[in-house]
Amino acid sequence: FWDFLILFFCLPVVIFNEITKKRLLGDMSCRIVPFMEVSSLGVTTFSLCALGIDRFHAATSPQASTRPIEQCQSIIAKLAVIWVGSMTLSVPEVLLWQLAQDTSPVSGVVTEYCTMKPSSNLPESIYSLVLTYQNARMWWYFGCYFCLPILFTVSCQLVTRRIRGTEKKSECRGTKHGQCEGHLNCTIIALTIIYGLCTTPENVCNIVVAYMSPDMSKQTLDLLNLINQFFLFFKCSVTPVLLLCLCRPLGQAFMDCCCCCCEGCGPDTTSSESSADSKLKTEMSSSIFFDKPRETPPPLLALGTPC
């Protein structure tokens, strides 16, 4: 959902600015777009950490196949912590950026752009905090939004594989539950790889700009910023598709929802049978967050005589 917000709001603003050299929504967009982009990095980072904890919890549980499915209230609480925490850490971006104008000496055209400069109208205490955030922003990006999810995911995967290889090797290998666990682990690894590849150029550009910005022209800095935003939009486009393709229950539920919205989806027998089969497969499969399959009902007793 947050990736959809990035593509729906931030992408048109960036494209409009590159075409017309005017900032859509003015100073508000200069503050909201960086806030949403940094919040997107935080949501992805903490979500990957939460998924790594869930995989580790599934690997260390003594009876993972018999535990009940996690309640909806617990899911909402975790999502609230991730979202509120990400948005709270991104609040300094609102106070850091502001709209600026530049006049071309050749054509005389006035262009609008966003600059990283705290407003002097802020209170002194807040102004000093924003300046401190600006000075530490590069290493904060690199440590929290790049190193943390990658190291956390790699550590959880190594520990999980170690535990499963020593304690549950004979039980999980070859079983349906073990296959679901391996499929979910591959999904998390794929999401982490996509995230790492898309955020690497931004971190490299931030380090280059931090140490070489006096020797670089404004056009070069704008080009690097555009490349960073392109990779962010690419990540927001690829991540939901990858998640729907790799997580079969989630992808099947999405396809069923799209099928119900189509006009040609009539209540015929074949569609009802296929939907029933898909619902059964979705219920019996594990989701991306939870590895606890539902308990199958006991088999029905045969009635009547052998004849």
Backbone as numpy.savetxt, mean C-alpha at the origin, in Angstrom:
# Nx Ny Nz CAx CAy CAz Cx Cy Cz
-7.67 1.32 -1.40 -8.49 2.52 -1.40 -7.63 3.79 -1.40
-6.54 3.75 -0.65 -5.67 4.93 -0.64 -4.95 5.09 -1.97
-4.57 3.99 -2.61 -4.00 4.08 -3.96 -4.98 4.70 -4.94
-6.26 4.35 -4.79 -7.29 4.95 -5.65 -7.39 6.45 -5.41
-7.29 6.88 -4.16 -7.33 8.32 -3.87 -6.14 9.04 -4.50
-4.97 8.42 -4.46 -3.79 9.03 -5.08 -4.00 9.21 -6.57
-4.49 8.18 -7.25 -4.70 8.26 -8.69 -5.84 9.20 -9.05
-6.86 9.27 -8.21 -8.04 10.08 -8.52 -7.79 11.56 -8.27
-7.00 11.91 -7.27 -6.82 13.32 -6.90 -5.45 13.86 -7.32
-4.38 13.14 -6.99 -3.03 13.68 -7.22 -2.62 13.62 -8.68
-2.97 12.54 -9.38 -2.55 12.41 -10.77 -3.11 13.52 -11.66
-4.40 13.88 -11.61 -4.87 15.00 -12.44 -4.20 16.33 -12.10
-3.91 16.55 -10.83 -3.27 17.81 -10.44 -1.87 17.90 -11.05
-1.12 16.81 -11.00 0.24 16.81 -11.56 0.21 16.97 -13.07
-0.69 16.27 -13.74 -0.78 16.38 -15.20 -1.20 17.79 -15.61
-2.16 18.37 -14.92 -2.60 19.73 -15.22 -1.47 20.73 -15.03
-0.66 20.54 -14.02 0.46 21.44 -13.77 1.53 21.32 -14.84
1.79 20.11 -15.32 2.81 19.94 -16.34 2.36 20.49 -17.69
1.06 20.48 -17.96 0.57 20.96 -19.26 0.42 22.48 -19.28
-0.21 23.02 -18.27 -0.54 24.45 -18.26 0.42 25.31 -17.46
1.31 24.69 -16.69 2.22 25.42 -15.80 1.45 26.23 -14.75
0.21 25.85 -14.51 -0.62 26.45 -13.47 -0.98 25.36 -12.47
-1.03 25.75 -11.21 -1.31 24.78 -10.15 -2.81 24.72 -9.92
-3.41 23.56 -10.16 -4.83 23.37 -9.92 -5.12 23.45 -8.43
-6.12 24.24 -8.05 -6.52 24.50 -6.66 -5.49 25.33 -5.90
-4.49 25.83 -6.60 -3.57 26.78 -6.00 -2.75 26.21 -4.85
-2.67 27.00 -3.80 -1.82 26.64 -2.66 -2.34 25.40 -1.93
-3.63 25.15 -2.03 -4.20 23.98 -1.35 -3.63 22.69 -1.93
-3.51 22.63 -3.25 -2.98 21.41 -3.86 -1.51 21.21 -3.52
-0.76 22.32 -3.34 0.65 22.20 -2.96 0.81 21.57 -1.58
-0.20 21.68 -0.76 -0.12 21.12 0.58 -0.78 19.73 0.66
-1.89 19.55 -0.05 -2.63 18.29 0.07 -1.94 17.16 -0.71
-1.42 17.46 -1.90 -0.81 16.41 -2.72 0.40 15.78 -2.02
1.38 16.55 -1.50 2.46 15.89 -0.74 1.97 15.16 0.49
0.95 15.71 1.15 0.40 15.03 2.34 -0.16 13.67 1.96
-0.92 13.58 0.87 -1.51 12.31 0.46 -0.45 11.34 -0.03
0.57 11.86 -0.71 1.61 10.97 -1.23 2.44 10.37 -0.09
2.80 11.17 0.88 3.55 10.65 2.03 2.67 9.72 2.87
1.40 10.06 3.00 0.48 9.17 3.72 0.34 7.83 3.01
0.38 7.85 1.67 0.34 6.59 0.92 1.55 5.72 1.23
2.73 6.34 1.33 3.92 5.57 1.70 3.79 4.99 3.10
3.21 5.78 4.02 3.03 5.28 5.38 2.03 4.14 5.46
0.93 4.25 4.71 -0.08 3.18 4.71 0.53 1.90 4.17
1.28 1.99 3.08 1.91 0.79 2.51 2.96 0.22 3.46
3.74 1.09 4.07 4.79 0.62 4.99 4.21 -0.13 6.17
3.26 0.47 6.85 2.70 -0.16 8.06 1.81 -1.35 7.71
1.21 -1.34 6.53 0.43 -2.51 6.11 1.34 -3.71 5.88
2.48 -3.48 5.23 3.43 -4.57 5.03 3.97 -5.09 6.36
4.19 -4.18 7.30 4.64 -4.63 8.63 3.55 -5.45 9.32
2.30 -5.01 9.20 1.20 -5.77 9.81 1.03 -7.14 9.17
1.20 -7.21 7.86 1.11 -8.50 7.18 2.26 -9.42 7.57
3.44 -8.84 7.78 4.56 -9.66 8.24 4.32 -10.22 9.63
3.73 -9.40 10.51 3.38 -9.89 11.86 2.33 -11.00 11.77
1.36 -10.84 10.87 0.32 -11.86 10.72 0.90 -13.18 10.23
1.84 -13.11 9.28 2.48 -14.34 8.80 3.31 -14.99 9.90
4.00 -14.19 10.69 4.80 -14.74 11.79 3.88 -15.36 12.84
2.75 -14.71 13.12 1.80 -15.25 14.08 1.20 -16.56 13.59
0.95 -16.65 12.29 0.42 -17.90 11.73 1.45 -19.02 11.79
2.73 -18.67 11.62 3.76 -19.71 11.64 4.04 -20.22 13.05
3.93 -19.34 14.05 4.26 -19.74 15.42 3.06 -20.26 16.19
1.87 -20.20 15.61 0.69 -20.69 16.32 0.72 -22.22 16.37
0.42 -22.81 17.52 0.48 -24.28 17.61 -0.63 -24.96 16.82
-1.80 -24.34 16.74 -2.93 -24.95 16.03 -3.53 -23.88 15.11
-2.82 -23.57 14.04 -3.27 -22.51 13.14 -4.51 -22.91 12.35
-4.68 -24.20 12.08 -5.81 -24.62 11.24 -7.12 -24.70 11.99
-7.10 -24.63 13.32 -8.34 -24.76 14.08 -8.77 -23.46 14.74
-8.01 -22.38 14.57 -8.37 -21.13 15.20 -9.48 -20.44 14.42
-10.36 -19.70 15.06 -11.44 -19.02 14.35 -10.93 -17.84 13.55
-11.75 -17.39 12.60 -11.40 -16.24 11.78 -11.45 -14.98 12.63
-10.55 -14.06 12.36 -10.48 -12.83 13.14 -11.74 -11.99 12.94
-12.19 -11.38 14.01 -13.42 -10.60 13.99 -13.22 -9.30 13.22
-14.34 -8.77 12.72 -14.31 -7.54 11.93 -13.86 -6.35 12.77
-14.23 -6.31 14.04 -13.81 -5.20 14.90 -12.29 -5.13 15.03
-11.64 -6.28 15.10 -10.18 -6.31 15.18 -9.54 -5.81 13.89
-10.16 -6.18 12.76 -9.63 -5.71 11.48 -9.74 -4.19 11.38
-10.90 -3.65 11.74 -11.10 -2.20 11.66 -10.15 -1.47 12.60
-9.90 -2.03 13.77 -8.98 -1.40 14.71 -7.57 -1.34 14.14
-7.12 -2.42 13.50 -5.78 -2.41 12.90 -5.68 -1.42 11.76
-6.71 -1.39 10.91 -6.71 -0.43 9.80 -6.73 1.00 10.31
-7.48 1.25 11.38 -7.54 2.61 11.94 -6.18 3.03 12.47
-5.47 2.11 13.12 -4.14 2.45 13.64 -3.19 2.76 12.49
-3.25 1.96 11.41 -2.37 2.18 10.26 -2.68 3.52 9.60
-3.95 3.79 9.35 -4.33 5.01 8.63 -4.08 6.26 9.48
-4.51 6.23 10.72 -4.34 7.40 11.58 -2.85 7.66 11.83
-2.08 6.61 12.05 -0.65 6.78 12.25 0.04 7.35 11.01
-0.33 6.87 9.82 0.28 7.38 8.59 -0.08 8.84 8.35
-1.33 9.20 8.58 -1.74 10.58 8.37 -1.13 11.51 9.41
-0.95 11.03 10.63 -0.33 11.86 11.67 1.13 12.15 11.34
1.86 11.14 10.87 3.25 11.35 10.51 3.43 12.23 9.27
2.35 12.40 8.49 2.43 13.21 7.27 1.97 14.64 7.48
1.54 14.99 8.68 1.06 16.36 8.94 2.12 17.42 8.65
3.42 17.21 8.96 4.40 18.25 8.63 4.48 18.62 7.16
4.05 17.72 6.26 4.06 18.05 4.84 3.09 19.18 4.53
2.01 19.29 5.28 1.04 20.37 5.05 1.65 21.72 5.36
2.51 21.78 6.37 3.12 23.04 6.78 4.43 23.33 6.06
4.94 22.36 5.32 6.26 22.52 4.71 6.20 23.12 3.32
5.14 22.83 2.55 5.06 23.25 1.16 4.19 24.50 1.03
4.49 25.30 -0.01 3.68 26.45 -0.34 3.85 26.78 -1.83
2.92 27.55 -2.35 2.90 27.91 -3.77 3.85 29.06 -4.04
4.58 28.97 -5.15 5.49 30.03 -5.58 5.30 30.27 -7.07
5.71 31.42 -7.53 5.59 31.81 -8.93 6.95 32.23 -9.47
7.13 31.96 -10.76 8.38 32.30 -11.42 8.06 32.81 -12.82
8.71 33.87 -13.23 8.50 34.47 -14.55 9.66 34.11 -15.46
9.34 33.59 -16.62 10.37 33.22 -17.58 11.00 34.47 -18.18
12.33 34.58 -18.18 12.97 35.78 -18.74 12.85 35.90 -20.25
12.57 34.80 -20.93 12.48 34.82 -22.40 11.07 35.14 -22.86
10.10 34.33 -22.41 8.72 34.51 -22.87 7.89 35.40 -21.96
8.33 35.59 -20.75 7.56 36.39 -19.80 6.34 35.70 -19.23
6.23 34.38 -19.41 5.09 33.62 -18.90 5.31 33.32 -17.43
4.27 33.51 -16.65 4.32 33.24 -15.21 3.96 31.78 -14.97
4.84 31.04 -14.34 4.61 29.63 -14.02 4.49 29.48 -12.51
3.62 28.57 -12.12 3.41 28.27 -10.71 4.01 26.91 -10.38
4.62 26.81 -9.23 5.23 25.57 -8.78 5.20 25.53 -7.26
5.42 24.34 -6.73 5.41 24.15 -5.28 6.86 24.11 -4.77
7.11 24.82 -3.73 8.44 24.88 -3.15 8.40 24.43 -1.69
9.48 23.80 -1.27 9.59 23.31 0.10 10.14 24.43 0.97
9.24 25.24 1.50 9.64 26.40 2.30 8.56 26.68 3.33
8.83 26.51 4.62 7.81 26.77 5.64 7.40 28.24 5.64
6.14 28.47 5.94 5.62 29.83 5.99 6.16 30.55 7.23
6.52 31.80 7.03 7.02 32.60 8.15 5.92 33.03 9.11
4.66 32.82 8.74 3.54 33.20 9.60 3.24 32.17 10.68
3.93 31.06 10.65 3.71 30.03 11.65 4.24 30.48 13.00
3.67 29.94 14.09 4.26 30.22 15.41 5.70 29.74 15.50
6.43 30.35 16.38 7.87 30.06 16.44 8.17 28.61 16.78
7.41 28.03 17.70 7.65 26.63 18.08 7.35 25.70 16.92
6.23 25.92 16.24 5.87 25.07 15.10 6.84 25.28 13.95
7.26 26.53 13.76 8.20 26.83 12.67 9.53 26.10 12.87
10.00 26.04 14.10 11.25 25.33 14.38 11.10 23.83 14.18
9.94 23.30 14.54 9.70 21.86 14.32 9.65 21.53 12.84
9.01 22.39 12.05 8.93 22.15 10.61 10.31 22.24 9.98
11.13 23.18 10.43 12.49 23.27 9.92 13.31 22.03 10.28
13.12 21.53 11.49 13.81 20.30 11.88 13.37 19.12 11.02
12.07 19.05 10.74 11.56 17.99 9.86 12.13 18.13 8.44
12.24 19.36 7.96 12.79 19.57 6.63 14.24 19.12 6.54
15.03 19.39 7.58 16.44 18.99 7.57 16.61 17.47 7.67
15.69 16.83 8.39 15.79 15.37 8.57 14.88 14.60 7.64
14.24 15.28 6.71 13.24 14.64 5.84 13.84 13.54 4.97
15.01 13.76 4.44 15.63 12.77 3.55 15.88 11.46 4.29
16.52 11.54 5.45 16.83 10.32 6.19 15.58 9.72 6.83
14.58 10.52 7.15 13.31 9.99 7.64 12.62 9.18 6.55
12.61 9.71 5.33 12.08 8.96 4.18 12.80 7.63 4.03
14.13 7.71 4.02 14.92 6.51 3.74 14.78 5.47 4.84
14.75 5.90 6.09 14.69 4.95 7.19 13.31 4.37 7.44
12.29 5.24 7.45 10.94 4.79 7.81 10.18 4.20 6.64
10.26 4.84 5.48 9.42 4.45 4.35 10.13 3.56 3.34
11.40 3.26 3.57 12.11 2.36 2.66 12.75 1.19 3.40
13.59 1.50 4.38 14.30 0.43 5.09 13.36 -0.37 6.00
12.44 0.33 6.69 11.59 -0.36 7.65 10.73 -1.45 7.02
9.95 -1.19 5.96 9.12 -2.28 5.42 9.94 -3.41 4.80
11.05 -3.06 4.15 11.84 -4.11 3.50 12.52 -4.99 4.54
13.18 -4.38 5.52 13.84 -5.17 6.56 12.84 -5.95 7.40
11.69 -5.34 7.69 10.68 -6.01 8.49 10.13 -7.22 7.75
9.83 -7.05 6.46 9.28 -8.17 5.69 10.30 -9.28 5.54
11.55 -8.92 5.22 12.59 -9.93 5.05 12.83 -10.68 6.36
12.88 -9.97 7.48 13.11 -10.63 8.77 11.98 -11.58 9.12
10.73 -11.13 8.93 9.59 -12.00 9.24 9.56 -13.23 8.34
9.91 -13.05 7.07 9.91 -14.19 6.16 11.01 -15.19 6.52
12.18 -14.69 6.90 13.27 -15.60 7.28 12.94 -16.36 8.55
12.38 -15.66 9.53 12.02 -16.33 10.79 10.89 -17.33 10.55
9.92 -16.94 9.71 8.80 -17.85 9.42 9.28 -19.10 8.72
10.15 -18.94 7.72 10.69 -20.11 7.02 11.52 -20.98 7.96
12.24 -20.35 8.88 13.06 -21.11 9.81 12.19 -21.94 10.74
11.11 -21.33 11.24 10.22 -22.05 12.16 9.50 -23.17 11.44
8.99 -22.89 10.25 8.27 -23.92 9.52 9.20 -25.03 9.04
10.44 -24.70 8.79 11.37 -25.73 8.34 11.81 -26.67 9.44
11.79 -26.19 10.69 12.26 -27.03 11.80 11.13 -27.72 12.55
10.00 -27.02 12.72 8.95 -27.56 13.57 7.80 -28.19 12.79
7.43 -27.59 11.65 6.23 -28.04 10.96 6.55 -28.51 9.55
7.73 -28.96 9.33 8.12 -29.37 7.99 7.34 -30.59 7.53
7.20 -31.56 8.39 6.50 -32.78 8.01 4.99 -32.61 7.97
4.47 -31.65 8.72 3.02 -31.50 8.79 2.47 -30.62 7.67
3.15 -29.50 7.36 2.59 -28.51 6.45 2.95 -28.77 5.00
4.07 -29.41 4.75 4.48 -29.58 3.37 3.57 -30.58 2.68
3.05 -30.19 1.52 2.18 -31.07 0.76 0.72 -30.97 1.14
0.37 -30.33 2.20 -1.02 -30.17 2.58 -1.59 -28.90 1.99
-2.92 -28.80 1.99 -3.58 -27.62 1.44 -3.30 -26.39 2.30
-3.24 -26.59 3.61 -2.94 -25.47 4.50 -1.53 -24.95 4.26
-0.58 -25.83 4.05 0.78 -25.41 3.78 0.90 -24.68 2.44
0.14 -25.11 1.45 0.15 -24.43 0.16 -0.43 -23.02 0.27
-1.49 -22.86 1.07 -2.07 -21.53 1.28 -1.07 -20.61 1.99
-0.36 -21.16 2.96 0.63 -20.35 3.66 1.74 -19.90 2.72
2.22 -20.81 1.89 3.25 -20.43 0.93 2.77 -19.42 -0.08
1.50 -19.55 -0.50 0.95 -18.60 -1.48 0.82 -17.21 -0.86
0.40 -17.13 0.38 0.28 -15.82 1.04 1.65 -15.19 1.27
2.63 -15.99 1.62 3.98 -15.46 1.79 4.53 -14.91 0.48
4.27 -15.61 -0.63 4.71 -15.11 -1.93 4.01 -13.81 -2.29
2.75 -13.67 -1.90 2.02 -12.43 -2.17 2.65 -11.25 -1.45
3.00 -11.44 -0.17 3.62 -10.36 0.60 4.99 -10.03 0.04
5.75 -11.02 -0.37 7.07 -10.77 -0.95 6.94 -9.98 -2.25
5.95 -10.34 -3.08 5.76 -9.62 -4.34 5.37 -8.17 -4.09
4.49 -7.93 -3.11 4.12 -6.54 -2.78 5.32 -5.75 -2.29
6.16 -6.38 -1.49 7.35 -5.69 -0.98 8.34 -5.38 -2.10
8.49 -6.30 -3.06 9.41 -6.06 -4.17 8.94 -4.90 -5.03
7.64 -4.85 -5.31 7.09 -3.74 -6.10 7.27 -2.42 -5.36
7.01 -2.44 -4.07 7.18 -1.22 -3.28 8.63 -0.77 -3.24
9.56 -1.72 -3.07 10.97 -1.36 -3.02 11.48 -0.82 -4.34
11.06 -1.42 -5.45 11.50 -0.95 -6.77 10.95 0.44 -7.09
9.73 0.73 -6.65 9.12 2.02 -6.97 9.59 3.14 -6.06
10.04 2.83 -4.86 10.51 3.87 -3.95 12.02 4.08 -3.99
12.75 3.18 -4.63 14.20 3.37 -4.73 14.59 4.63 -5.50
13.98 4.91 -6.67 14.37 6.17 -7.36 14.10 7.41 -6.54
13.02 7.44 -5.78 12.73 8.63 -4.98 13.79 8.84 -3.89
14.20 7.77 -3.24 15.22 7.91 -2.20 16.57 8.31 -2.79
16.89 7.76 -3.95 18.14 8.15 -4.61 18.11 9.62 -5.01
16.97 10.06 -5.56 16.84 11.47 -5.94 16.89 12.39 -4.73
16.30 11.97 -3.62 16.34 12.79 -2.41 17.78 12.97 -1.91
18.55 11.90 -1.94 19.94 11.99 -1.50 20.75 12.87 -2.44
20.52 12.71 -3.76 21.26 13.52 -4.73 20.90 15.00 -4.58
19.61 15.27 -4.42 19.18 16.67 -4.28 19.70 17.28 -2.99
19.74 16.49 -1.92 20.19 17.03 -0.63 21.65 17.46 -0.66
22.48 16.75 -1.42 23.91 17.06 -1.42 24.38 17.82 -2.66
23.55 17.87 -3.70 23.98 18.52 -4.94 23.00 19.56 -5.45
22.03 19.94 -4.64 21.03 20.90 -5.10 21.60 22.26 -5.48
22.65 22.80 -4.81 23.17 24.10 -5.27 23.75 24.06 -6.67
24.23 22.90 -7.12 24.84 22.80 -8.45 23.86 22.35 -9.52
22.59 22.17 -9.19 21.60 21.68 -10.14 20.62 22.80 -10.48
20.17 22.79 -11.73 19.23 23.81 -12.18 17.82 23.46 -11.74
16.93 24.45 -11.84 15.54 24.22 -11.44 14.87 23.21 -12.36
15.22 23.21 -13.66 14.62 22.25 -14.59 15.00 20.81 -14.22
16.24 20.61 -13.78 16.66 19.27 -13.37 15.94 18.82 -12.11
15.77 19.72 -11.17 15.05 19.38 -9.94 13.59 19.06 -10.23
12.97 19.83 -11.13 11.59 19.54 -11.50 11.47 18.20 -12.21
12.44 17.86 -13.03 12.42 16.56 -13.71 12.56 15.41 -12.73
13.43 15.54 -11.75 13.58 14.50 -10.74 12.31 14.34 -9.92
11.68 15.46 -9.58 10.42 15.39 -8.83 9.34 14.72 -9.65
9.30 14.99 -10.96 8.31 14.35 -11.82 8.55 12.85 -11.93
9.81 12.44 -11.98 10.13 11.01 -12.03 9.69 10.31 -10.75
9.91 10.97 -9.62 9.48 10.39 -8.35 7.97 10.20 -8.30
7.23 11.20 -8.75 5.77 11.09 -8.75 5.29 10.05 -9.74
6.00 9.88 -10.87 5.61 8.85 -11.83 5.73 7.46 -11.21
6.82 7.21 -10.50 6.98 5.90 -9.87 5.95 5.69 -8.76
5.57 6.76 -8.07 4.52 6.63 -7.06 3.18 6.27 -7.70
2.84 6.92 -8.80 1.61 6.59 -9.50 1.65 5.18 -10.08
2.82 4.77 -10.53 2.97 3.41 -11.04 2.74 2.38 -9.94
3.30 2.66 -8.76 3.07 1.76 -7.63 1.60 1.68 -7.25
0.94 2.82 -7.22 -0.49 2.84 -6.87 -1.34 2.13 -7.92
-0.87 2.05 -9.16 -1.62 1.35 -10.20 -1.37 -0.14 -10.19
-0.13 -0.53 -9.90 0.24 -1.94 -10.00 -0.15 -2.72 -8.74
-0.05 -2.08 -7.57 -0.28 -2.80 -6.32 -1.68 -3.41 -6.22
-2.78 -2.68 -6.51 -4.10 -3.33 -6.42 -4.26 -4.47 -7.42
-3.73 -4.30 -8.65 -3.84 -5.37 -9.65 -3.07 -6.59 -9.20
-1.87 -6.37 -8.68 -1.07 -7.50 -8.19 -1.75 -8.21 -7.03
-2.35 -7.43 -6.15 -3.03 -8.02 -5.00 -4.24 -8.85 -5.43
-5.00 -8.35 -6.40 -6.18 -9.07 -6.88 -5.78 -10.34 -7.64
-4.64 -10.30 -8.33 -4.20 -11.47 -9.09 -3.59 -12.54 -8.20
-2.81 -12.15 -7.22 -2.13 -13.13 -6.37 -3.02 -13.65 -5.26
-3.88 -12.80 -4.71 -4.78 -13.23 -3.65 -6.07 -13.72 -4.29
-6.21 -15.01 -4.45 -7.33 -15.58 -5.19 -8.69 -15.30 -4.55
-8.86 -15.43 -3.23 -10.18 -15.13 -2.65 -10.58 -13.67 -2.85
-9.63 -12.76 -2.69 -9.94 -11.35 -2.88 -10.26 -11.05 -4.34
-9.48 -11.64 -5.26 -9.76 -11.45 -6.68 -11.08 -12.04 -7.10
-11.43 -13.22 -6.55 -12.71 -13.83 -6.89 -13.87 -13.02 -6.35
-13.72 -12.48 -5.15 -14.78 -11.63 -4.59 -14.94 -10.36 -5.42
-13.83 -9.80 -5.90 -13.90 -8.60 -6.74 -14.60 -8.90 -8.06
-14.29 -10.05 -8.66 -14.94 -10.42 -9.91 -16.43 -10.68 -9.72
-16.79 -11.31 -8.60 -18.21 -11.53 -8.32 -18.94 -10.22 -8.13
-18.28 -9.25 -7.49 -18.91 -7.95 -7.30 -19.10 -7.24 -8.63
-18.09 -7.33 -9.51 -18.22 -6.71 -10.84 -19.27 -7.42 -11.67
-19.40 -8.73 -11.52 -20.38 -9.48 -12.28 -21.80 -9.11 -11.85
-21.99 -8.86 -10.57 -23.31 -8.47 -10.09 -23.71 -7.09 -10.59
-22.74 -6.23 -10.90 -23.04 -4.89 -11.39 -23.33 -4.87 -12.89
-23.02 -5.95 -13.60 -23.25 -5.98 -15.04 -24.70 -6.30 -15.34
-25.19 -5.79 -16.45 -26.59 -6.03 -16.83 -26.78 -7.41 -17.42
-25.74 -7.95 -18.04 -25.88 -9.26 -18.66 -25.75 -10.41 -17.71
-25.63 -10.15 -16.46 -25.49 -11.22 -15.48 -26.87 -11.60 -14.98
-27.49 -12.54 -15.62 -28.84 -12.93 -15.28 -28.87 -14.08 -14.30
-30.02 -14.33 -13.67 -30.12 -15.40 -12.67 -30.37 -16.75 -13.30
-29.54 -17.15 -14.28 -29.72 -18.46 -14.88 -29.07 -19.51 -14.02
-29.25 -20.76 -14.46 -28.79 -21.88 -13.65 -27.27 -21.97 -13.62
-26.65 -21.77 -14.79 -25.20 -21.91 -14.85 -24.51 -20.84 -14.02
-25.04 -19.60 -14.11 -24.42 -18.53 -13.32 -24.61 -18.76 -11.84
-25.79 -19.27 -11.45 -26.01 -19.52 -10.04 -25.11 -20.63 -9.53
-24.90 -21.66 -10.37 -24.01 -22.73 -9.95 -22.58 -22.25 -9.85
-22.15 -21.45 -10.86 -20.77 -20.95 -10.81 -20.56 -20.00 -9.65
-21.58 -19.15 -9.37 -21.43 -18.25 -8.23 -21.41 -19.01 -6.92
-22.20 -20.08 -6.84 -22.18 -20.89 -5.62 -20.83 -21.56 -5.43
-20.27 -22.08 -6.56 -18.95 -22.69 -6.47 -17.89 -21.67 -6.08
-17.98 -20.46 -6.67 -16.99 -19.44 -6.33 -17.11 -19.01 -4.89
-18.35 -18.88 -4.38 -18.52 -18.53 -2.97 -17.96 -19.60 -2.07
-18.16 -20.87 -2.46 -17.65 -21.96 -1.64 -16.13 -21.94 -1.63
-15.52 -21.69 -2.81 -14.06 -21.63 -2.87 -13.53 -20.45 -2.08
-14.25 -19.34 -2.16 -13.80 -18.15 -1.42 -13.87 -18.37 0.08
-14.94 -19.01 0.53 -15.08 -19.24 1.96 -14.06 -20.25 2.48
-13.73 -21.25 1.66 -12.82 -22.28 2.13 -11.36 -21.86 1.99
-11.09 -20.81 1.19 -9.71 -20.38 1.00 -9.32 -19.40 2.08
-8.02 -19.13 2.16 -7.51 -18.16 3.13 -7.42 -16.81 2.48
-7.63 -15.77 3.25 -7.52 -14.41 2.73 -6.09 -13.94 2.89
-5.83 -12.70 2.40 -4.48 -12.15 2.47 -4.09 -11.83 3.89
-5.07 -11.50 4.73 -4.75 -11.14 6.10 -4.81 -12.33 7.05
-5.72 -13.26 6.79 -6.01 -14.28 7.79 -5.80 -15.65 7.19
-5.16 -16.48 7.95 -4.79 -17.81 7.48 -5.64 -18.89 8.09
-6.75 -18.53 8.74 -7.51 -19.52 9.49 -8.70 -19.98 8.66
-8.64 -21.14 8.03 -9.78 -21.62 7.28 -10.91 -22.04 8.20
-12.12 -21.91 7.70 -13.27 -22.27 8.52 -13.37 -23.78 8.68
-13.92 -24.13 9.78 -14.06 -25.55 10.05 -15.12 -26.15 9.13
-14.79 -27.26 8.50 -15.74 -27.92 7.62 -16.76 -28.67 8.45
-18.04 -28.67 8.01 -19.06 -29.37 8.78 -18.86 -30.88 8.72
-19.35 -31.61 9.71 -19.19 -33.06 9.69 -19.97 -33.67 8.54
-19.50 -34.78 7.99 -20.19 -35.41 6.86 -21.57 -35.92 7.30
-22.51 -35.86 6.34 -23.87 -36.32 6.61 -23.91 -37.84 6.68
-24.71 -38.34 7.59 -24.86 -39.78 7.74 -25.80 -40.32 6.66
-25.49 -41.48 6.16 -26.34 -42.11 5.14 -27.60 -42.65 5.79
-28.72 -42.40 5.15 -30.02 -42.85 5.64 -30.54 -43.98 4.77
-31.35 -44.89 5.36 -31.96 -45.94 4.60 -31.15 -47.23 4.65
-31.61 -48.20 3.97 -30.94 -49.52 3.95 -29.92 -49.55 2.82
-29.01 -50.49 2.85 -28.04 -50.62 1.76 -28.71 -50.86 0.42
-29.89 -51.46 0.40 -30.56 -51.72 -0.86 -31.07 -50.42 -1.48
